[in-house]
Every structure is written in C-alpha cells, then in structure tokens.
Amino acid sequence: VLMDEPLGALDKQLREQMQFEIKDIHARLGVTFVYVTHDQTEALTMSDRIAVFSAGRIEQLSTPRELYERPTGSFVASFIGENNRMSGTVLAGGENGGVAVHLDDGDLVLNAISPGATPPAGARVTLSIRPERMSLLHDGSTALNVIAATVVQSVYVGDHIRLVAVTAGGLKFI
C-alpha cells in the first residue's frame, strides 16, 4: 500500500487519531505500507523503518529509535528532530566507543559517543545534543558534561517550556 502525505490536510488532533487507525489497519492487513511524509514526528510514530534521503540517496535506513538516538551523520541528526550542534577537538578515547571532546568555547564533554569509528585525538568533530537530553543546574553545581550558559529566552509551548541559552563564547542552544 502506497500512501503519499495521507494526513497532510488534517488538523493536529485528527491527524494523531488517524495515525493509530492506519497503524491498526497495517497490523490487521499484514502487508507492506510505504508511507511518505515530511512530518518528522509522524514518521517516527508511524514507522517500523525509516529511510532518510538526501539528494536522492539514502543517508540512513533504520528503526525510528535508532534514527533519532544514533543518527549516522550530521545531516540525519539535523533532519530528524531538534539538536544543538557544538564543534570541538577530540582529546582522547573514552569508554564504550566514546571520546573526550574539548569544545571550541572551552567546555569539556566527556564520553561523547561516535556513531562510526572512534575519531583519533586531535580530530575536529561536531557534537549533536538533543534539547531533551540537557538539564538545568544552579550556579556552582557540579556534574559531568556541564556547559556554562545564560538563559536568554523562555517560551511556553503548552506541554513544555523551551529555553534558549547562550555561552560566554556566543554559542546559542535550545
């Protein structure tokens, strides 16, 4: 069954209800569905497997969880969901394929996970960090992987509040 943006014209509440209906029909029929959508949340919700394309080529083909949690490259990380990108230099290898990274703004991130081969010390890298993986700490608190920043904007979204913060070096993140 081929579906090309079948829920695109529906309002949010009806679209979410129809997603469950389509998943139920899929389970009952037991046939392959090819579901085309540009709505990333819909793709993550509806799919057993997702293919992310760029310039006509598949960048990553995997489960929704794998795609979101462990994108294979910066294009996929920036395409699926929000993320904060921070550049830095690898200091040394860490645990479980992770690396220690000195960020360009001076902060240190320990045990950053690489989706591919572990980059060598001295390599330039870009970290992608999902906003929901970040937490606020009070001034003077200690923890691993702390990035000092000042909250400059707070936006109420309904089920959560979006904060925008800026480091002393000018790096802005959500």
CSV table of N, CA and C in Angstrom, one decimal:
chain,number,residue,atom,x,y,z
A,1,VAL,N,0.9,-1.2,0.0
A,1,VAL,CA,0.0,0.0,0.0
A,1,VAL,C,0.9,1.2,0.0
A,2,LEU,N,0.7,2.1,-0.9
A,2,LEU,CA,1.5,3.4,-1.0
A,2,LEU,C,0.6,4.5,-0.5
A,3,MET,N,1.1,5.3,0.4
A,3,MET,CA,0.4,6.5,1.0
A,3,MET,C,1.4,7.7,0.9
A,4,ASP,N,0.9,8.7,0.2
A,4,ASP,CA,1.7,9.9,0.0
A,4,ASP,C,1.0,11.1,0.7
A,5,GLU,N,1.6,11.4,1.9
A,5,GLU,CA,1.1,12.5,2.7
A,5,GLU,C,-0.4,12.4,3.0
A,6,PRO,N,-0.9,11.2,3.4
A,6,PRO,CA,-2.3,11.0,3.6
A,6,PRO,C,-3.0,11.9,4.6
A,7,LEU,N,-2.2,12.3,5.6
A,7,LEU,CA,-2.8,13.1,6.7
A,7,LEU,C,-2.4,14.6,6.7
A,8,GLY,N,-1.8,15.0,5.6
A,8,GLY,CA,-1.3,16.3,5.5
A,8,GLY,C,-2.3,17.5,5.6
A,9,ALA,N,-3.5,17.3,5.2
A,9,ALA,CA,-4.5,18.3,5.3
A,9,ALA,C,-5.4,18.3,6.6
A,10,LEU,N,-5.1,17.4,7.5
A,10,LEU,CA,-5.9,17.3,8.7
A,10,LEU,C,-5.3,18.1,9.8
A,11,ASP,N,-6.2,18.5,10.7
A,11,ASP,CA,-5.7,19.2,11.9
A,11,ASP,C,-5.0,18.3,12.8
A,12,LYS,N,-4.2,18.8,13.8
A,12,LYS,CA,-3.3,18.0,14.6
A,12,LYS,C,-4.0,16.9,15.3
A,13,GLN,N,-5.1,17.2,16.0
A,13,GLN,CA,-5.8,16.2,16.8
A,13,GLN,C,-6.3,15.0,15.9
A,14,LEU,N,-7.0,15.3,14.8
A,14,LEU,CA,-7.5,14.3,13.9
A,14,LEU,C,-6.3,13.5,13.2
A,15,ARG,N,-5.3,14.2,12.9
A,15,ARG,CA,-4.1,13.5,12.3
A,15,ARG,C,-3.5,12.5,13.3
A,16,GLU,N,-3.4,12.9,14.6
A,16,GLU,CA,-2.9,11.9,15.6
A,16,GLU,C,-3.9,10.7,15.8
A,17,GLN,N,-5.2,10.9,15.7
A,17,GLN,CA,-6.1,9.8,15.8
A,17,GLN,C,-6.0,8.9,14.6
A,18,MET,N,-5.9,9.5,13.4
A,18,MET,CA,-5.8,8.7,12.2
A,18,MET,C,-4.5,7.9,12.1
A,19,GLN,N,-3.4,8.4,12.8
A,19,GLN,CA,-2.2,7.6,12.8
A,19,GLN,C,-2.4,6.3,13.4
A,20,PHE,N,-3.1,6.2,14.5
A,20,PHE,CA,-3.4,5.0,15.2
A,20,PHE,C,-4.3,4.1,14.4
A,21,GLU,N,-5.3,4.7,13.7
A,21,GLU,CA,-6.2,3.9,12.8
A,21,GLU,C,-5.3,3.3,11.7
A,22,ILE,N,-4.4,4.0,11.1
A,22,ILE,CA,-3.6,3.5,10.0
A,22,ILE,C,-2.7,2.4,10.5
A,23,LYS,N,-2.1,2.6,11.7
A,23,LYS,CA,-1.2,1.5,12.3
A,23,LYS,C,-2.1,0.3,12.5
A,24,ASP,N,-3.3,0.4,13.0
A,24,ASP,CA,-4.2,-0.7,13.2
A,24,ASP,C,-4.5,-1.5,11.9
A,25,ILE,N,-4.8,-0.7,10.9
A,25,ILE,CA,-5.1,-1.3,9.6
A,25,ILE,C,-3.9,-2.1,9.0
A,26,HIS,N,-2.7,-1.5,9.2
A,26,HIS,CA,-1.4,-2.1,8.8
A,26,HIS,C,-1.2,-3.4,9.5
A,27,ALA,N,-1.5,-3.4,10.8
A,27,ALA,CA,-1.3,-4.7,11.6
A,27,ALA,C,-2.3,-5.7,11.2
A,28,ARG,N,-3.5,-5.4,10.9
A,28,ARG,CA,-4.5,-6.3,10.5
A,28,ARG,C,-4.3,-6.9,9.1
A,29,LEU,N,-3.9,-6.0,8.2
A,29,LEU,CA,-3.6,-6.5,6.8
A,29,LEU,C,-2.4,-7.3,6.7
A,30,GLY,N,-1.3,-6.9,7.4
A,30,GLY,CA,-0.1,-7.7,7.3
A,30,GLY,C,0.7,-7.5,6.0
A,31,VAL,N,0.4,-6.4,5.3
A,31,VAL,CA,1.2,-6.1,4.1
A,31,VAL,C,2.1,-4.9,4.3
A,32,THR,N,3.0,-4.7,3.4
A,32,THR,CA,3.9,-3.6,3.5
A,32,THR,C,3.2,-2.3,3.1
A,33,PHE,N,3.5,-1.3,3.9
A,33,PHE,CA,3.0,0.1,3.7
A,33,PHE,C,4.2,0.9,3.4
A,34,VAL,N,4.2,1.7,2.3
A,34,VAL,CA,5.2,2.7,2.0
A,34,VAL,C,4.5,4.1,2.3
A,35,TYR,N,5.0,4.8,3.3
A,35,TYR,CA,4.3,6.0,3.8
A,35,TYR,C,5.2,7.2,3.7
A,36,VAL,N,4.8,8.1,2.8
A,36,VAL,CA,5.6,9.3,2.5
A,36,VAL,C,5.1,10.4,3.4
A,37,THR,N,6.0,11.0,4.1
A,37,THR,CA,5.6,12.2,4.9
A,37,THR,C,6.8,13.1,5.1
A,38,HIS,N,6.6,14.4,5.3
A,38,HIS,CA,7.6,15.3,5.6
A,38,HIS,C,7.5,15.7,7.1
A,39,ASP,N,6.5,15.2,7.8
A,39,ASP,CA,6.3,15.5,9.2
A,39,ASP,C,7.2,14.4,10.0
A,40,GLN,N,8.2,14.9,10.6
A,40,GLN,CA,9.2,14.0,11.3
A,40,GLN,C,8.5,13.3,12.5
A,41,THR,N,7.7,13.9,13.2
A,41,THR,CA,7.0,13.2,14.3
A,41,THR,C,6.1,12.1,13.8
A,42,GLU,N,5.4,12.4,12.7
A,42,GLU,CA,4.5,11.4,12.1
A,42,GLU,C,5.4,10.2,11.6
A,43,ALA,N,6.5,10.5,11.0
A,43,ALA,CA,7.4,9.4,10.5
A,43,ALA,C,7.9,8.5,11.7
A,44,LEU,N,8.3,9.2,12.8
A,44,LEU,CA,8.7,8.4,13.9
A,44,LEU,C,7.6,7.6,14.5
A,45,THR,N,6.4,8.1,14.5
A,45,THR,CA,5.2,7.5,15.1
A,45,THR,C,4.7,6.3,14.3
A,46,MET,N,4.7,6.5,13.0
A,46,MET,CA,4.1,5.5,12.1
A,46,MET,C,4.9,4.4,11.6
A,47,SER,N,6.2,4.5,11.8
A,47,SER,CA,7.1,3.6,11.0
A,47,SER,C,7.8,2.5,11.9
A,48,ASP,N,8.0,1.4,11.2
A,48,ASP,CA,8.9,0.3,11.7
A,48,ASP,C,10.3,0.6,11.2
A,49,ARG,N,10.5,1.1,10.0
A,49,ARG,CA,11.7,1.5,9.4
A,49,ARG,C,11.6,2.8,8.8
A,50,ILE,N,12.6,3.7,8.8
A,50,ILE,CA,12.6,5.0,8.1
A,50,ILE,C,13.8,5.1,7.3
A,51,ALA,N,13.6,5.6,6.1
A,51,ALA,CA,14.7,6.0,5.2
A,51,ALA,C,14.8,7.5,5.1
A,52,VAL,N,15.9,8.0,5.4
A,52,VAL,CA,16.2,9.5,5.2
A,52,VAL,C,17.0,9.7,4.0
A,53,PHE,N,16.4,10.4,3.1
A,53,PHE,CA,17.1,10.7,1.8
A,53,PHE,C,17.7,12.1,1.7
A,54,SER,N,18.8,12.2,1.0
A,54,SER,CA,19.4,13.5,0.7
A,54,SER,C,20.0,13.4,-0.7
A,55,ALA,N,19.5,14.3,-1.6
A,55,ALA,CA,20.0,14.3,-3.0
A,55,ALA,C,19.8,13.0,-3.7
A,56,GLY,N,18.6,12.3,-3.3
A,56,GLY,CA,18.3,11.1,-4.0
A,56,GLY,C,19.0,9.8,-3.5
A,57,ARG,N,19.8,10.0,-2.4
A,57,ARG,CA,20.5,8.9,-1.8
A,57,ARG,C,20.0,8.6,-0.4
A,58,ILE,N,20.0,7.4,0.0
A,58,ILE,CA,19.6,7.1,1.4
A,58,ILE,C,20.8,7.4,2.3
A,59,GLU,N,20.6,8.3,3.3
A,59,GLU,CA,21.6,8.6,4.3
A,59,GLU,C,21.6,7.6,5.4
A,60,GLN,N,20.4,7.2,5.8
A,60,GLN,CA,20.3,6.2,6.9
A,60,GLN,C,18.9,5.5,6.8
A,61,LEU,N,19.0,4.2,7.0
A,61,LEU,CA,17.8,3.4,7.0
A,61,LEU,C,17.8,2.6,8.3
A,62,SER,N,16.9,2.8,9.2
A,62,SER,CA,16.9,2.2,10.5
A,62,SER,C,15.5,2.3,11.2
A,63,THR,N,15.5,1.8,12.4
A,63,THR,CA,14.2,1.9,13.2
A,63,THR,C,14.1,3.4,13.6
A,64,PRO,N,12.9,3.8,13.9
A,64,PRO,CA,12.7,5.2,14.4
A,64,PRO,C,13.6,5.5,15.6
A,65,ARG,N,13.7,4.6,16.6
A,65,ARG,CA,14.5,4.9,17.8
A,65,ARG,C,16.0,5.0,17.4
A,66,GLU,N,16.5,4.1,16.6
A,66,GLU,CA,17.9,4.2,16.2
A,66,GLU,C,18.2,5.5,15.4
A,67,LEU,N,17.3,5.8,14.5
A,67,LEU,CA,17.4,7.0,13.7
A,67,LEU,C,17.5,8.3,14.6
A,68,TYR,N,16.7,8.3,15.6
A,68,TYR,CA,16.6,9.5,16.5
A,68,TYR,C,17.8,9.5,17.5
A,69,GLU,N,18.0,8.4,18.1
A,69,GLU,CA,19.0,8.3,19.2
A,69,GLU,C,20.4,8.2,18.7
A,70,ARG,N,20.7,7.6,17.5
A,70,ARG,CA,22.0,7.4,17.0
A,70,ARG,C,22.1,7.6,15.5
A,71,PRO,N,21.9,8.9,15.1
A,71,PRO,CA,22.0,9.2,13.7
A,71,PRO,C,23.4,8.9,13.2
A,72,THR,N,23.5,8.5,12.0
A,72,THR,CA,24.9,8.1,11.4
A,72,THR,C,25.7,9.3,10.9
A,73,GLY,N,25.1,10.5,10.9
A,73,GLY,CA,25.8,11.7,10.4
A,73,GLY,C,25.0,12.9,10.7
A,74,SER,N,25.7,14.1,10.5
A,74,SER,CA,25.1,15.4,10.8
A,74,SER,C,23.9,15.7,10.1
A,75,PHE,N,23.8,15.2,8.8
A,75,PHE,CA,22.6,15.5,8.0
A,75,PHE,C,21.3,14.9,8.7
A,76,VAL,N,21.5,13.6,9.0
A,76,VAL,CA,20.3,12.9,9.6
A,76,VAL,C,20.0,13.5,11.0
A,77,ALA,N,21.0,13.8,11.8
A,77,ALA,CA,20.8,14.4,13.1
A,77,ALA,C,20.1,15.7,13.0
A,78,SER,N,20.4,16.5,12.0
A,78,SER,CA,19.8,17.8,11.9
A,78,SER,C,18.4,17.7,11.2
A,79,PHE,N,18.2,16.7,10.5
A,79,PHE,CA,16.9,16.5,9.8
A,79,PHE,C,15.8,15.9,10.7
A,80,ILE,N,16.2,15.0,11.6
A,80,ILE,CA,15.2,14.4,12.4
A,80,ILE,C,15.2,15.0,13.8
A,81,GLY,N,14.2,15.8,14.1
A,81,GLY,CA,14.2,16.4,15.5
A,81,GLY,C,15.1,17.6,15.6
A,82,GLU,N,15.0,18.2,16.8
A,82,GLU,CA,15.9,19.4,17.0
A,82,GLU,C,17.2,18.8,17.7
A,83,ASN,N,18.3,19.6,17.4
A,83,ASN,CA,19.5,19.2,18.1
A,83,ASN,C,20.4,20.5,18.1
A,84,ASN,N,21.3,20.5,19.1
A,84,ASN,CA,22.3,21.6,19.3
A,84,ASN,C,23.6,21.0,18.8
A,85,ARG,N,24.2,21.8,17.9
A,85,ARG,CA,25.5,21.4,17.3
A,85,ARG,C,26.6,22.2,17.9
A,86,MET,N,27.6,21.5,18.4
A,86,MET,CA,28.8,22.2,19.0
A,86,MET,C,30.1,21.6,18.5
A,87,SER,N,31.0,22.4,18.0
A,87,SER,CA,32.2,22.0,17.5
A,87,SER,C,33.3,21.9,18.5
A,88,GLY,N,34.2,21.0,18.3
A,88,GLY,CA,35.3,20.8,19.2
A,88,GLY,C,36.4,19.9,18.7
A,89,THR,N,37.4,19.6,19.6
A,89,THR,CA,38.5,18.7,19.2
A,89,THR,C,38.6,17.5,20.2
A,90,VAL,N,38.8,16.4,19.6
A,90,VAL,CA,38.9,15.1,20.4
A,90,VAL,C,40.2,15.2,21.2
A,91,LEU,N,40.1,15.0,22.5
A,91,LEU,CA,41.3,14.9,23.4
A,91,LEU,C,41.8,13.5,23.5
A,92,ALA,N,40.9,12.5,23.7
A,92,ALA,CA,41.3,11.1,23.9
A,92,ALA,C,40.0,10.3,23.8
A,93,GLY,N,40.3,9.0,23.6
A,93,GLY,CA,39.2,8.0,23.6
A,93,GLY,C,38.7,7.8,25.0
A,94,GLY,N,37.4,7.4,25.1
A,94,GLY,CA,36.8,7.2,26.4
A,94,GLY,C,36.2,5.8,26.4
A,95,GLU,N,35.2,5.7,27.3
A,95,GLU,CA,34.5,4.4,27.5
A,95,GLU,C,33.5,4.0,26.4
A,96,ASN,N,33.4,2.8,26.1
A,96,ASN,CA,32.3,2.3,25.2
A,96,ASN,C,32.3,3.0,23.8
A,97,GLY,N,33.4,3.3,23.2
A,97,GLY,CA,33.5,4.0,22.0
A,97,GLY,C,33.3,5.5,22.1
A,98,GLY,N,33.2,6.0,23.3
A,98,GLY,CA,33.1,7.4,23.5
A,98,GLY,C,34.4,8.1,23.4
A,99,VAL,N,34.4,9.5,23.4
A,99,VAL,CA,35.6,10.3,23.3
A,99,VAL,C,35.4,11.5,24.2
A,100,ALA,N,36.5,12.0,24.7
A,100,ALA,CA,36.5,13.3,25.4
A,100,ALA,C,36.7,14.4,24.4
A,101,VAL,N,35.9,15.4,24.4
A,101,VAL,CA,35.9,16.5,23.5
A,101,VAL,C,36.1,17.8,24.2
A,102,HIS,N,37.0,18.6,23.7
A,102,HIS,CA,37.2,20.0,24.2
A,102,HIS,C,36.4,20.9,23.2
A,103,LEU,N,35.3,21.5,23.7
A,103,LEU,CA,34.5,22.3,22.8
A,103,LEU,C,35.2,23.6,22.5
A,104,ASP,N,34.9,24.2,21.4
A,104,ASP,CA,35.6,25.5,21.0
A,104,ASP,C,35.3,26.6,22.0
A,105,ASP,N,34.2,26.5,22.7
A,105,ASP,CA,34.0,27.6,23.7
A,105,ASP,C,34.7,27.4,25.0
A,106,GLY,N,35.5,26.3,25.1
A,106,GLY,CA,36.3,26.0,26.3
A,106,GLY,C,35.8,24.9,27.2
A,107,ASP,N,34.5,24.5,27.1
A,107,ASP,CA,34.0,23.5,27.9
A,107,ASP,C,34.5,22.1,27.5
A,108,LEU,N,34.4,21.1,28.4
A,108,LEU,CA,34.8,19.8,28.1
A,108,LEU,C,33.6,18.8,28.2
A,109,VAL,N,33.5,18.0,27.2
A,109,VAL,CA,32.4,17.0,27.2
A,109,VAL,C,33.1,15.6,27.3
A,110,LEU,N,32.8,14.8,28.3
A,110,LEU,CA,33.4,13.5,28.5
A,110,LEU,C,32.5,12.4,27.9
A,111,ASN,N,33.1,11.4,27.3
A,111,ASN,CA,32.4,10.2,26.8
A,111,ASN,C,31.3,10.6,25.8
A,112,ALA,N,31.6,11.5,24.9
A,112,ALA,CA,30.7,11.7,23.7
A,112,ALA,C,30.7,10.5,22.8
A,113,ILE,N,29.6,10.0,22.4
A,113,ILE,CA,29.5,8.8,21.6
A,113,ILE,C,29.6,9.1,20.1
A,114,SER,N,30.4,8.3,19.4
A,114,SER,CA,30.6,8.5,18.0
A,114,SER,C,29.7,7.4,17.3
A,115,PRO,N,29.0,7.8,16.2
A,115,PRO,CA,28.1,6.8,15.5
A,115,PRO,C,29.0,5.8,14.7
A,116,GLY,N,30.2,6.2,14.3
A,116,GLY,CA,31.0,5.3,13.5
A,116,GLY,C,32.3,5.0,14.2
A,117,ALA,N,33.4,4.9,13.5
A,117,ALA,CA,34.7,4.7,14.1
A,117,ALA,C,35.0,5.8,15.1
A,118,THR,N,35.7,5.4,16.2
A,118,THR,CA,36.1,6.4,17.1
A,118,THR,C,37.1,7.4,16.5
A,119,PRO,N,36.9,8.7,16.5
A,119,PRO,CA,37.8,9.6,15.9
A,119,PRO,C,39.1,9.7,16.8
A,120,PRO,N,40.3,9.9,16.2
A,120,PRO,CA,41.5,9.9,16.9
A,120,PRO,C,41.7,11.3,17.6
A,121,ALA,N,42.6,11.3,18.6
A,121,ALA,CA,42.9,12.5,19.3
A,121,ALA,C,43.3,13.6,18.3
A,122,GLY,N,42.9,14.8,18.5
A,122,GLY,CA,43.2,15.9,17.6
A,122,GLY,C,42.2,16.1,16.5
A,123,ALA,N,41.3,15.1,16.3
A,123,ALA,CA,40.3,15.3,15.2
A,123,ALA,C,39.3,16.3,15.5
A,124,ARG,N,38.9,17.1,14.5
A,124,ARG,CA,37.8,18.1,14.7
A,124,ARG,C,36.5,17.3,14.6
A,125,VAL,N,35.5,17.6,15.5
A,125,VAL,CA,34.2,16.9,15.5
A,125,VAL,C,33.1,17.9,15.7
A,126,THR,N,31.9,17.5,15.4
A,126,THR,CA,30.7,18.3,15.8
A,126,THR,C,29.8,17.4,16.6
A,127,LEU,N,29.5,17.8,17.8
A,127,LEU,CA,28.6,17.1,18.6
A,127,LEU,C,27.1,17.6,18.4
A,128,SER,N,26.2,16.6,18.4
A,128,SER,CA,24.8,16.9,18.3
A,128,SER,C,24.1,16.5,19.6
A,129,ILE,N,23.5,17.4,20.2
A,129,ILE,CA,22.9,17.1,21.5
A,129,ILE,C,21.4,17.5,21.5
A,130,ARG,N,20.5,16.6,21.7
A,130,ARG,CA,19.1,16.8,21.7
A,130,ARG,C,18.7,17.7,22.9
A,131,PRO,N,17.8,18.7,22.7
A,131,PRO,CA,17.4,19.6,23.8
A,131,PRO,C,16.9,18.8,25.0
A,132,GLU,N,16.2,17.7,24.8
A,132,GLU,CA,15.6,17.0,25.9
A,132,GLU,C,16.6,16.2,26.7
A,133,ARG,N,17.9,16.1,26.2
A,133,ARG,CA,19.0,15.5,26.9
A,133,ARG,C,19.7,16.4,27.8
A,134,MET,N,19.3,17.7,27.7
A,134,MET,CA,20.0,18.7,28.5
A,134,MET,C,19.2,19.0,29.8
A,135,SER,N,19.9,19.4,30.9
A,135,SER,CA,19.2,19.8,32.1
A,135,SER,C,19.8,21.1,32.6
A,136,LEU,N,19.0,21.8,33.4
A,136,LEU,CA,19.5,23.0,34.0
A,136,LEU,C,20.1,22.7,35.4
A,137,LEU,N,21.2,23.3,35.7
A,137,LEU,CA,21.8,23.3,37.0
A,137,LEU,C,21.9,24.7,37.6
A,138,HIS,N,21.9,24.8,38.9
A,138,HIS,CA,22.1,26.1,39.5
A,138,HIS,C,23.6,26.4,39.5
A,139,ASP,N,23.9,27.7,39.5
A,139,ASP,CA,25.2,28.2,39.6
A,139,ASP,C,26.0,27.5,40.7
A,140,GLY,N,27.2,27.0,40.4
A,140,GLY,CA,28.0,26.4,41.4
A,140,GLY,C,27.8,24.9,41.5
A,141,SER,N,26.8,24.4,40.9
A,141,SER,CA,26.5,22.9,40.9
A,141,SER,C,27.6,22.2,40.1
A,142,THR,N,27.9,21.0,40.5
A,142,THR,CA,28.9,20.2,39.7
A,142,THR,C,28.3,19.0,39.1
A,143,ALA,N,28.7,18.6,37.9
A,143,ALA,CA,28.3,17.4,37.3
A,143,ALA,C,29.2,17.2,36.1
A,144,LEU,N,29.1,16.0,35.4
A,144,LEU,CA,29.9,15.8,34.2
A,144,LEU,C,29.2,16.5,33.1
A,145,ASN,N,29.9,16.9,32.1
A,145,ASN,CA,29.4,17.5,30.8
A,145,ASN,C,28.6,18.7,31.0
A,146,VAL,N,29.1,19.6,31.9
A,146,VAL,CA,28.4,20.9,32.1
A,146,VAL,C,28.9,21.9,31.1
A,147,ILE,N,27.9,22.7,30.5
A,147,ILE,CA,28.3,23.8,29.6
A,147,ILE,C,27.7,25.0,30.3
A,148,ALA,N,28.6,25.9,30.7
A,148,ALA,CA,28.1,27.2,31.3
A,148,ALA,C,27.4,28.0,30.3
A,149,ALA,N,26.2,28.5,30.6
A,149,ALA,CA,25.4,29.3,29.7
A,149,ALA,C,24.4,30.1,30.5
A,150,THR,N,23.9,31.2,29.9
A,150,THR,CA,22.9,32.0,30.4
A,150,THR,C,21.6,31.9,29.6
A,151,VAL,N,20.5,31.6,30.3
A,151,VAL,CA,19.2,31.5,29.7
A,151,VAL,C,18.8,33.0,29.2
A,152,VAL,N,18.5,33.1,27.9
A,152,VAL,CA,18.1,34.4,27.4
A,152,VAL,C,16.7,34.5,26.9
A,153,GLN,N,16.0,33.4,26.8
A,153,GLN,CA,14.6,33.4,26.3
A,153,GLN,C,13.9,32.1,26.9
A,154,SER,N,12.7,32.3,27.2
A,154,SER,CA,11.8,31.2,27.7
A,154,SER,C,10.5,31.4,27.0
A,155,VAL,N,10.1,30.2,26.4
A,155,VAL,CA,8.8,30.2,25.6
A,155,VAL,C,7.9,29.1,26.1
A,156,TYR,N,6.7,29.4,26.5
A,156,TYR,CA,5.7,28.4,26.9
A,156,TYR,C,5.1,27.8,25.7
A,157,VAL,N,5.2,26.4,25.6
A,157,VAL,CA,4.7,25.7,24.4
A,157,VAL,C,3.5,24.9,24.8
A,158,GLY,N,3.1,24.8,26.0
A,158,GLY,CA,1.9,24.0,26.4
A,158,GLY,C,2.4,22.9,27.3
A,159,ASP,N,2.9,21.8,26.7
A,159,ASP,CA,3.3,20.7,27.5
A,159,ASP,C,4.8,20.8,27.9
A,160,HIS,N,5.4,21.8,27.5
A,160,HIS,CA,6.8,22.0,28.0
A,160,HIS,C,7.2,23.5,27.8
A,161,ILE,N,8.3,23.9,28.3
A,161,ILE,CA,8.8,25.2,28.1
A,161,ILE,C,10.2,25.1,27.4
A,162,ARG,N,10.3,25.9,26.3
A,162,ARG,CA,11.6,25.9,25.5
A,162,ARG,C,12.4,27.1,26.0
A,163,LEU,N,13.7,26.7,26.4
A,163,LEU,CA,14.6,27.7,26.8
A,163,LEU,C,15.7,27.9,25.8
A,164,VAL,N,16.1,29.1,25.6
A,164,VAL,CA,17.3,29.4,24.7
A,164,VAL,C,18.4,29.9,25.6
A,165,ALA,N,19.6,29.3,25.5
A,165,ALA,CA,20.7,29.7,26.3
A,165,ALA,C,21.9,30.1,25.5
A,166,VAL,N,22.8,30.9,26.0
A,166,VAL,CA,23.9,31.3,25.2
A,166,VAL,C,25.2,31.2,26.1
A,167,THR,N,26.2,30.6,25.6
A,167,THR,CA,27.5,30.5,26.3
A,167,THR,C,28.3,31.8,26.3
A,168,ALA,N,29.3,32.0,27.1
A,168,ALA,CA,30.1,33.2,27.1
A,168,ALA,C,30.7,33.4,25.7
A,169,GLY,N,31.0,32.3,25.0
A,169,GLY,CA,31.6,32.4,23.6
A,169,GLY,C,30.6,32.7,22.5
A,170,GLY,N,29.3,32.8,22.9
A,170,GLY,CA,28.3,33.2,21.9
A,170,GLY,C,27.5,32.0,21.3
A,171,LEU,N,27.8,30.8,21.7
A,171,LEU,CA,27.1,29.6,21.2
A,171,LEU,C,25.7,29.6,21.8
A,172,LYS,N,24.7,29.5,20.9
A,172,LYS,CA,23.3,29.5,21.3
A,172,LYS,C,22.8,28.1,21.1
A,173,PHE,N,22.0,27.7,22.1
A,173,PHE,CA,21.4,26.4,22.0
A,173,PHE,C,20.0,26.4,22.7
A,174,ILE,N,19.2,25.3,22.4
A,174,ILE,CA,17.8,25.2,22.9
A,174,ILE,C,17.9,24.1,24.0
